[in-house]
Short mmCIF file of C-alpha atoms and ligand atoms in Angstrom, two decimals:
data_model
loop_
_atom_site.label_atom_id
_atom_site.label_comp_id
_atom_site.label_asym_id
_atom_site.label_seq_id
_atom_site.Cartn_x
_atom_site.Cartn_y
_atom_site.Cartn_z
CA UNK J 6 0.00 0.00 0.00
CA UNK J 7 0.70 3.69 -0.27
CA UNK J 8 3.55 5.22 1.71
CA UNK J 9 4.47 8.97 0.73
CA UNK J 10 2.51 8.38 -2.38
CA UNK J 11 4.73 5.07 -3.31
CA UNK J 12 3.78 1.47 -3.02
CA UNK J 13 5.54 -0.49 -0.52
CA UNK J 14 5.39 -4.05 1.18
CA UNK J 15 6.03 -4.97 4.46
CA UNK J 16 8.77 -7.56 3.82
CA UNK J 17 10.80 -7.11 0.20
CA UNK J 18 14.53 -8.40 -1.16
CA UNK J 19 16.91 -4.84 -1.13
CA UNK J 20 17.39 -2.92 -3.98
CA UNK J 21 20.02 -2.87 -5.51
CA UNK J 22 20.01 -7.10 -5.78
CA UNK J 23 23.08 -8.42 -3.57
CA UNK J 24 25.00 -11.31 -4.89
CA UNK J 25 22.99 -13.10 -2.58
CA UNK J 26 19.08 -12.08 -1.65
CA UNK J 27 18.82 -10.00 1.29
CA UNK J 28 15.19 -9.31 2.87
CA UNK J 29 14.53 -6.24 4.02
CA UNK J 30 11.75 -5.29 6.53
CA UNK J 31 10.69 -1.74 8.33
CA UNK J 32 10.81 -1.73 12.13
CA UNK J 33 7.80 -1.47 13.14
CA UNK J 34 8.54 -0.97 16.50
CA UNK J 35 9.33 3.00 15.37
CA UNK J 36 6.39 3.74 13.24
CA UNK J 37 4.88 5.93 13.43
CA UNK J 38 7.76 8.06 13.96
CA UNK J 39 10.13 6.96 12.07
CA UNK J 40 9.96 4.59 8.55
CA UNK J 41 13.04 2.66 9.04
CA UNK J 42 13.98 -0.14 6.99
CA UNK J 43 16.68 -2.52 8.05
CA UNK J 44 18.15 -5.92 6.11
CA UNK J 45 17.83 -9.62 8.07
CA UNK J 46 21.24 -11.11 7.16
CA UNK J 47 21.09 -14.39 9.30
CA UNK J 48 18.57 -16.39 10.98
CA UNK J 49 19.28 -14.43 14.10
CA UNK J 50 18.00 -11.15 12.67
CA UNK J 51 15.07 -12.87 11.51
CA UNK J 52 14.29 -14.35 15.07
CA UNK J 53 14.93 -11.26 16.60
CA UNK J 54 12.90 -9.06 14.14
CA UNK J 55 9.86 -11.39 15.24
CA UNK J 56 10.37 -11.63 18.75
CA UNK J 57 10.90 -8.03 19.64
CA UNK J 58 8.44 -7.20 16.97
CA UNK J 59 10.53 -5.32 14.70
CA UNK J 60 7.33 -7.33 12.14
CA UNK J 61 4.38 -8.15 14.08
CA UNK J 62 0.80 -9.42 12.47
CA UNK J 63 0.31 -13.38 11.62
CA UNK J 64 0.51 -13.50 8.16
CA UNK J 65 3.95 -11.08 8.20
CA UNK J 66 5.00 -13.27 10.98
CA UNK J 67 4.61 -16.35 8.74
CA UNK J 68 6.36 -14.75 5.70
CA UNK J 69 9.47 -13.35 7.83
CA UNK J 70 9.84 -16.78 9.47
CA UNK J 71 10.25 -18.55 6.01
CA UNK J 72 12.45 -16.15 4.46
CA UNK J 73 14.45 -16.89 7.79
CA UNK J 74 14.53 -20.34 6.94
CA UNK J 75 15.71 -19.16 3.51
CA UNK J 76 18.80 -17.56 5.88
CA UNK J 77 19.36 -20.28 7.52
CA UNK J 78 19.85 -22.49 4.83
CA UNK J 79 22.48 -20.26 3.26
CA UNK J 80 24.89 -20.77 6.49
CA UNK J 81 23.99 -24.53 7.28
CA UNK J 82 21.51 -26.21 4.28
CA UNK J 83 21.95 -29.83 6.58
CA UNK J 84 18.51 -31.57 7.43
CA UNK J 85 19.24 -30.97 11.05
CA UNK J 86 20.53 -27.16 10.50
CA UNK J 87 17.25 -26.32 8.76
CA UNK J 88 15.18 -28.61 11.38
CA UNK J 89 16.94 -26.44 14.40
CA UNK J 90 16.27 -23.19 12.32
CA UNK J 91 12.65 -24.21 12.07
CA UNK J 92 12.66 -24.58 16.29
CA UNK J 93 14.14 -21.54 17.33
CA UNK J 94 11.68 -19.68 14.46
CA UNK J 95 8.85 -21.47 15.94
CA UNK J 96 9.60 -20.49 19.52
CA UNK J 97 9.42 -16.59 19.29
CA UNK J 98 5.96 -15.89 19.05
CA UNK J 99 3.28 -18.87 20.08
CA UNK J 100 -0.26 -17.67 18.98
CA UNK J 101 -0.53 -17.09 15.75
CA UNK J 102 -0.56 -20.27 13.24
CA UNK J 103 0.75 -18.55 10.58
CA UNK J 104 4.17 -19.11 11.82
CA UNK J 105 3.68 -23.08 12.07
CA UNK J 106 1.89 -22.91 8.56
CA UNK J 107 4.97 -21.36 7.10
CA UNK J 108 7.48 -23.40 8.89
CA UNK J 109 6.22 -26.82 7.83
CA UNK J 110 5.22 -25.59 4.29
CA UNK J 111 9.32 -24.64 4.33
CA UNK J 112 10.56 -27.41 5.37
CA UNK J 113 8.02 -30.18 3.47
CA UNK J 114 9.45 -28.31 0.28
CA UNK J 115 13.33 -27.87 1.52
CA UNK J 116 13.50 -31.81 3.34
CA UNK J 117 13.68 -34.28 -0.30
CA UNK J 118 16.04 -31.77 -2.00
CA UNK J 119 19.82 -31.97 -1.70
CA UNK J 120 21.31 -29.95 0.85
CA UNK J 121 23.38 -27.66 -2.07
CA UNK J 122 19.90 -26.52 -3.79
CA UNK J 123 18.37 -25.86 -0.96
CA UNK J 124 19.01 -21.92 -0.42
CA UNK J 125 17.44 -21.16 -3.19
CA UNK J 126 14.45 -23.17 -3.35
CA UNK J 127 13.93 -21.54 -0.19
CA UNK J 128 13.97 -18.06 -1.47
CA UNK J 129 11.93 -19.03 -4.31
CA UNK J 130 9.54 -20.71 -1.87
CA UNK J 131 9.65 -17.85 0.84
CA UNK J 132 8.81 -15.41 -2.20
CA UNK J 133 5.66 -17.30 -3.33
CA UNK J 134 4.65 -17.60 0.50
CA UNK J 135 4.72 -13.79 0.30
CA UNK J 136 2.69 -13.54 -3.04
CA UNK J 137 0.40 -16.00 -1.93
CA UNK J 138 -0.65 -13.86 0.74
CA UNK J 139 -0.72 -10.61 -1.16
CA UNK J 140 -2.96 -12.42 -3.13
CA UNK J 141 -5.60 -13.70 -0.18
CA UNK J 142 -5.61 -10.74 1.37
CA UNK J 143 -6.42 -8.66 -2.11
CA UNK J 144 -9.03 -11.43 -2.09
CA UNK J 145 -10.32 -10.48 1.05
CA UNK J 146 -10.21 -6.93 0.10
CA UNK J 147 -12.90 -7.99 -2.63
CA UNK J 148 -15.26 -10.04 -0.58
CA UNK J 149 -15.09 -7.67 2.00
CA UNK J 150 -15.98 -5.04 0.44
CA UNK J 151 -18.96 -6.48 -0.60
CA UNK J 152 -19.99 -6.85 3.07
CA UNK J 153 -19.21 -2.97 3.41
CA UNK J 154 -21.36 -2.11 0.68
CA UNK J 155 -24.16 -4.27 1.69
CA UNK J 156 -23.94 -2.42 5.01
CA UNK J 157 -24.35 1.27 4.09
CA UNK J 158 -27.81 2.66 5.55
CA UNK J 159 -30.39 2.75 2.58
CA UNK J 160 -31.37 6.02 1.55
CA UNK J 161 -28.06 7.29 3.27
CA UNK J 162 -25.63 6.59 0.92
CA UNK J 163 -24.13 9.75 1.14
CA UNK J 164 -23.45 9.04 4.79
CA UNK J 165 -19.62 7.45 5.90
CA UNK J 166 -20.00 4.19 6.98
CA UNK J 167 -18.60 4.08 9.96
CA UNK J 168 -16.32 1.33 10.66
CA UNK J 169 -14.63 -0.08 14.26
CA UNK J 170 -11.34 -1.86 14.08
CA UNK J 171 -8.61 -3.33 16.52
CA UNK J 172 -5.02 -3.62 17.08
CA UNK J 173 -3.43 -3.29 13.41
CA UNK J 174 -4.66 -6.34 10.35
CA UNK J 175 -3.68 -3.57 7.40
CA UNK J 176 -0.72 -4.37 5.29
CA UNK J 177 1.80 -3.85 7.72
CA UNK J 178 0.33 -6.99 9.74
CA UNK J 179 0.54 -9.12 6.26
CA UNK J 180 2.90 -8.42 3.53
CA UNK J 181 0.23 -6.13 1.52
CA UNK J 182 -3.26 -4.82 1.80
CA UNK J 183 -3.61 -6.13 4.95
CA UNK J 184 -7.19 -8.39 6.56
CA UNK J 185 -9.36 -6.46 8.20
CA UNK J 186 -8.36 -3.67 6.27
CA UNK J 187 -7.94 -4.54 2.67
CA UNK J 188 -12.18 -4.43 2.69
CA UNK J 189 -11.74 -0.53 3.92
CA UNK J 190 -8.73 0.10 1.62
CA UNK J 191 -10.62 -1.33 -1.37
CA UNK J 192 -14.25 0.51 -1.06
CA UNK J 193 -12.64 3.09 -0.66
CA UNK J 194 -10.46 3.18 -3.81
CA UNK J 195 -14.30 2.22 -5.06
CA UNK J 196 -15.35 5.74 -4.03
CA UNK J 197 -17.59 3.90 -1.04
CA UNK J 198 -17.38 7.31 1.69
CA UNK J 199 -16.23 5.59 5.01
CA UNK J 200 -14.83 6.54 8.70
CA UNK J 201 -13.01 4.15 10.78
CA UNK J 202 -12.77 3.90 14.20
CA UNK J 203 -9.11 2.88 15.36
CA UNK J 204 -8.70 1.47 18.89
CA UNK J 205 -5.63 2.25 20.27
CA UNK J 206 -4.63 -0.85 21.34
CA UNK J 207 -2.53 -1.09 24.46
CA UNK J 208 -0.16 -1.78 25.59
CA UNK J 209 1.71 -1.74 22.24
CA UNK J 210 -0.60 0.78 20.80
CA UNK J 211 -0.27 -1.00 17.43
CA UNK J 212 -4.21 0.70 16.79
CA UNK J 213 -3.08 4.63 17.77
CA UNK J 214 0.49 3.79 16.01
CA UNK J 215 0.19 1.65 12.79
CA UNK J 216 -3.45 1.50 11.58
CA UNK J 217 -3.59 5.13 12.54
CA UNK J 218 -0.26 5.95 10.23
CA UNK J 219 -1.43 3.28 7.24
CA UNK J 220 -5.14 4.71 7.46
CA UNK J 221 -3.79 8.40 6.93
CA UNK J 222 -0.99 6.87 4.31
CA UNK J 223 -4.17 5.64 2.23
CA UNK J 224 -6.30 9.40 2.69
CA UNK J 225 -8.60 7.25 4.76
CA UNK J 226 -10.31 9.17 7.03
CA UNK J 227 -10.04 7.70 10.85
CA UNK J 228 -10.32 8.56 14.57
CA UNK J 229 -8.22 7.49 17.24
CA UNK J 230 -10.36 6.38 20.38
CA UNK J 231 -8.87 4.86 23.87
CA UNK J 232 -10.07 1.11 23.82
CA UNK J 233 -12.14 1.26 26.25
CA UNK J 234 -14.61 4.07 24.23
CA UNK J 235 -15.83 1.52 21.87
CA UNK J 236 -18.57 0.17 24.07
CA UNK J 237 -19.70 3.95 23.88
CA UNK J 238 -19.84 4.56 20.62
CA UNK J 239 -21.37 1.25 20.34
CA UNK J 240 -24.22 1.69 22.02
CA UNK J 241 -24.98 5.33 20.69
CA UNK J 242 -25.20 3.96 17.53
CA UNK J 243 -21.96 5.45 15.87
CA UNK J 244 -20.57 1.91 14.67
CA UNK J 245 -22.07 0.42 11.48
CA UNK J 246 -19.90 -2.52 11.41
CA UNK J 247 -16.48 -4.39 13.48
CA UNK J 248 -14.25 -5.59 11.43
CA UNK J 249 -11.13 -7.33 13.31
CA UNK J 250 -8.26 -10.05 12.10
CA UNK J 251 -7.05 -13.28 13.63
CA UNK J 252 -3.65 -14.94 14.65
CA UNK J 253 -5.73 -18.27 14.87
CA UNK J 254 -8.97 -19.10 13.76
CA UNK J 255 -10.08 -22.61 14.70
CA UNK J 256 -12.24 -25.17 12.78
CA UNK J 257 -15.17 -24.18 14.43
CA UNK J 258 -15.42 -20.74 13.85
CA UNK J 259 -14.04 -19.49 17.00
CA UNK J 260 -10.91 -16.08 16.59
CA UNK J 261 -7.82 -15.44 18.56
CA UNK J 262 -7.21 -12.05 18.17
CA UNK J 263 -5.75 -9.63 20.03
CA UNK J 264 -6.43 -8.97 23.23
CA UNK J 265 -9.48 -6.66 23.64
CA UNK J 266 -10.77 -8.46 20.38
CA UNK J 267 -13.49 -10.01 22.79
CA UNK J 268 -14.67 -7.07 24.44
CA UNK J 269 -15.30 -5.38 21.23
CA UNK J 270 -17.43 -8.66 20.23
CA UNK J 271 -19.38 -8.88 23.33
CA UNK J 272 -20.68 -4.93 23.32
CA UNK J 273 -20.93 -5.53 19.54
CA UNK J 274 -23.48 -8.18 19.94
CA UNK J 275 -25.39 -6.23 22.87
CA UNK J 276 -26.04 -3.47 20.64
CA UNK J 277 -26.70 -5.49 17.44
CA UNK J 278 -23.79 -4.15 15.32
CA UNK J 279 -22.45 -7.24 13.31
CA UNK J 280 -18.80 -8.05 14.17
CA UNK J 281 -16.56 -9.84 11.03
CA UNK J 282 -13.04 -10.79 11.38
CA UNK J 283 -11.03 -11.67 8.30
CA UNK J 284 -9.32 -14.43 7.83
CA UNK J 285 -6.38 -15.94 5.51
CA UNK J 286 -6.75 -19.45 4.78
CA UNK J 287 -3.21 -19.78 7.09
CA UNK J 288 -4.59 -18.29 9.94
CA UNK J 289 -7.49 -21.37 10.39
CA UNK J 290 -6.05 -24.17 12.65
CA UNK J 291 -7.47 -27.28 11.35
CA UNK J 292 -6.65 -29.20 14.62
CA UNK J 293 -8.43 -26.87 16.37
CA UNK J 294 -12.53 -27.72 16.57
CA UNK J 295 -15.24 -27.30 18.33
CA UNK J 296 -14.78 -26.35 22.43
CA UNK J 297 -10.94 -26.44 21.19
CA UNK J 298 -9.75 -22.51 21.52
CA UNK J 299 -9.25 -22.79 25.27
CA UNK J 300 -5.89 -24.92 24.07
CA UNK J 301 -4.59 -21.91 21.86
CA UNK J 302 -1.38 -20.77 24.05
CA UNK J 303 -1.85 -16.97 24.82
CA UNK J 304 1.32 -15.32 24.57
CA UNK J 305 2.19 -13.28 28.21
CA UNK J 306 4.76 -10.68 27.11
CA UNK J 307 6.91 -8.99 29.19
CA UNK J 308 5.28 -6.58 31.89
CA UNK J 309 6.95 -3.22 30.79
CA UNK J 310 4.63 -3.17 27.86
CA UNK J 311 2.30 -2.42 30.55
CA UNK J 312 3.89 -0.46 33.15
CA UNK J 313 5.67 2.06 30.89
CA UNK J 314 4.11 3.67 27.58
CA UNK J 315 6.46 4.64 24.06
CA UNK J 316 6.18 7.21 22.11
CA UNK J 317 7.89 10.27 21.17
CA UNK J 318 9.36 12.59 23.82
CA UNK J 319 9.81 16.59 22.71
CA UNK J 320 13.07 16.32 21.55
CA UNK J 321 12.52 13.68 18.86
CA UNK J 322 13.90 10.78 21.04
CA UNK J 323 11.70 7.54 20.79
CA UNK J 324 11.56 7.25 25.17
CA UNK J 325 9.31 5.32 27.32
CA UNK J 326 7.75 6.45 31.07
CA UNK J 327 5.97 4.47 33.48
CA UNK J 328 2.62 4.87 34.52
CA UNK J 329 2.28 3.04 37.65
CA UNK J 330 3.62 2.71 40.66
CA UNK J 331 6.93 1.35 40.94
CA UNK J 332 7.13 -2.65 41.63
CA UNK J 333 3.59 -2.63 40.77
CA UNK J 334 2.51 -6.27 39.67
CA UNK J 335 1.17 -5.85 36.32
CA UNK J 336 -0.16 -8.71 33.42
CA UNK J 337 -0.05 -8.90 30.07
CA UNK J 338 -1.44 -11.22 27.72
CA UNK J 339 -1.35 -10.53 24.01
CA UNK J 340 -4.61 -12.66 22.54
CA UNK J 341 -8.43 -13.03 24.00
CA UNK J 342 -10.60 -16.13 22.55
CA UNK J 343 -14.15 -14.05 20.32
CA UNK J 344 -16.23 -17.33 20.24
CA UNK J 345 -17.81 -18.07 17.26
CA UNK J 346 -21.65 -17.23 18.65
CA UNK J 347 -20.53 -13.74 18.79
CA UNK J 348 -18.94 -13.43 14.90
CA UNK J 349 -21.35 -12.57 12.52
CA UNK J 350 -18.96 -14.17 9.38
CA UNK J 351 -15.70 -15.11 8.61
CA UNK J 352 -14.48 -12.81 5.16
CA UNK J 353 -12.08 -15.29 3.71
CA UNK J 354 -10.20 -15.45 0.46
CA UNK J 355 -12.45 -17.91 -0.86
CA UNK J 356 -15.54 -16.02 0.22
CA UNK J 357 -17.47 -15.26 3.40
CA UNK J 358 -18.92 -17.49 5.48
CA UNK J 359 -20.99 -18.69 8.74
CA UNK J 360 -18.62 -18.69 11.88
CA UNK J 361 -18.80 -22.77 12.29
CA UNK J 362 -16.79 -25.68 10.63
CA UNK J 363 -19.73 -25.91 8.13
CA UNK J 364 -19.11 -22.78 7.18
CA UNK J 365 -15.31 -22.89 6.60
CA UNK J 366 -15.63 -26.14 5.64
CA UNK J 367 -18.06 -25.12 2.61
CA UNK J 368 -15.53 -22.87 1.62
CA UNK J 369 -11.92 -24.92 2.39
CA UNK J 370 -13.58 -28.68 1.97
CA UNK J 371 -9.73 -29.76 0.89
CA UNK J 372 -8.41 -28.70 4.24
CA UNK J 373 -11.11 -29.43 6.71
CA UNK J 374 -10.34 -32.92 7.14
CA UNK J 375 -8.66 -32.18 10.31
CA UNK J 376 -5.79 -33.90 9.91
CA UNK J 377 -3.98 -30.66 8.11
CA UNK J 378 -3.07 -28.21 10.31
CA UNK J 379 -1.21 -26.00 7.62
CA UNK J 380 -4.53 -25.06 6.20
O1 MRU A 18 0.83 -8.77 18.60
P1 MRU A 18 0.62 -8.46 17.16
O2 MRU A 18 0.80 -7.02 16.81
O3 MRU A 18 1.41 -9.37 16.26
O4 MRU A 18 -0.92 -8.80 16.93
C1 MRU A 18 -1.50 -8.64 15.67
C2 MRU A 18 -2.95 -8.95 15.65
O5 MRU A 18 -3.55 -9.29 16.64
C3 MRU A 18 -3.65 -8.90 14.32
O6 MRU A 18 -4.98 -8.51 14.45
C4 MRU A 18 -3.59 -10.30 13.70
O7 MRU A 18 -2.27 -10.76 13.63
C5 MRU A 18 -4.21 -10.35 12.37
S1 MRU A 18 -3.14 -9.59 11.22
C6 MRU A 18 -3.68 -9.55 9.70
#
């Protein structure tokens, strides 16, 4: 998507091409102050860019992760080099399935070759991982839009729609147009007039810091609100529709989304407003069904995220403070459980559908045997 006028994606080889591909990234963790772009050389960068979220967002997760397999094949291509590579990848970040889907889909394709072709073959592969998803979330982008248009008020179409999201699904949580937000960014290239609601998203603010800066990249007009405001505006009536992502969607219907996602759900069904979340076929976790989500491990991230808040300090430093008292006991858990009662669809690439396994098995039937879990 748009950035200063030019289209960029999250994750991209450097320009000028190196004698050997290099993948480049922006740290997210200074946006929105600061567009910084910075190369992952080695496995190592690539399992630090995802752990300390330099890339955050499941399907961006996923892509980084394979393109550090891609790295780690370049230093040690050995069945056992790429197998350890694939552990210490899959240990950074534990909710989101994206990151196993990508891992096995590496490995399956890296495992019968000989250890000499297999660097390349995994660029190649990490590269079409990446288009892949460019493609499923343009295709969400389409069938979600659809939903939006459905949704404006008859007789009103010269009203906004107005439109809640949480945390940050655009295209810096994937590698381009983004989940929940490739519905918004497409009707309103279509000329569809639309306002969205952006929750801040604490602790990591990745609502107030990245949807906010992608939204106004795009011309899209938005308003940042505190998280706990959306019940409000909820209930007055100043919400037309939720639309939310997922790091792990299981079988049944059920969404792991950030944490907050829930809350949003609940007050959304109270007051009648229908919730969606958008989902990439490599976010459903096919060994996941019904009365299953209560065995998707919530990540607990460190308690500063809490007990201080970043951002920019007068002088143009990027700082932190803390907010509460000293040696206060604080917790922080990154993902909340929507169940699938409370979802009004599910806008995947192939189409939308009922929250339920009928549902997403009517629209995956070749990957709802429950035996695949890399969707
Ligand atoms: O902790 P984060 O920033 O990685 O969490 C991101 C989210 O919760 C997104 O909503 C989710 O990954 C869907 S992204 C298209």
């Amino acid at each position: 998507m748009l950035v200063n006028g030019r289209d960029t994606r999250s994750i991209r080889l450097a320009e000028p091409p190196r004698e050997a591909p290099v993948p480049e990234i922006i740290d997210q963790t200074r946006l929105p102050h600061e567009l910084r772009f910075v190369l992952l050389e080695t496995l190592d960068d690539a399992e630090r860019s995802i752990r300390e979220m330099w890339v955050r967002g499941a399907p961006l997760i996923g892509v980084t992760a394979a393109y550090g397999m891609a790295l780690a094949a370049r230093t040690d291509p050995s069945t056992s080099g790429l197998e350890s590579a694939a552990r210490r990848l899959s240990d950074t970040r534990p909710t989101a399935v994206n990151l196993e889907w990508a891992l096995s889909a590496m490995v399956e394709k890296l495992r019968p070759l000989p250890p000499a072709d297999r660097e390349a073959v995994a660029f190649e592969h990490a590269a079409a991982l990446a288009d892949t998803d460019v493609a499923a979330c343009q295709a969400i982008g389409l069938h979600g839009s659809e939903v939006l248009e459905k949704l404006v008020p008859s007789g009103a179409p010269a009203e906004r729609l107005q439109i809640l999201t949480h945390c940050n699904a655009g295209w810096l949580a994937t590698v381009d147009w983004g989940t929940a937000l490739a519905p918004v960014y497409r009707a309103h290239r279509a000329g569809l007039p639309l306002h969205v609601w952006v929750s801040e998203t604490r602790p990591r603010n990745q609502g107030a810091g990245l949807t906010a800066w992608e939204l106004g990249e795009e011309g899209i007009p938005h308003t940042v609100i505190p998280d706990n405001a959306s019940g409000h505006l909820l209930r007055t009536g100043r919400v037309d529709v939720v639309i939310a992502g997922t790091d792990r969607t299981t079988s049944a219907g059920d969404v792991c989304n950030k944490i907050g996602t829930y809350l949003k759900a609940v007050a959304a069904h109270d007051c009648g407003v229908p919730f969606y979340a958008a989902v990439p076929g490599s976010s459903i976790d096919w060994k996941l069904g019904e009365g299953e989500a209560e065995s998707i491990p919530i990540e607990e991230r460190d308690g500063s995220e809490v007990s201080e808040v970043r951002g920019l300090a007068p002088d143009g430093r990027m700082t932190s403070v803390r907010i509460t008292p000293a040696g206060c006991r604080v917790a922080n858990f990154g993902f909340d459980v929507t169940p699938a009662r409370l979802v009004t669809g599910l806008i995947t690439e192939r189409g939308v559908c009922v929250a339920s396994r009928e549902g997403l098995a009517s629209l995956f039937p070749d990957r709802a045997s429950g035996k695949d879990a890399r969707g």
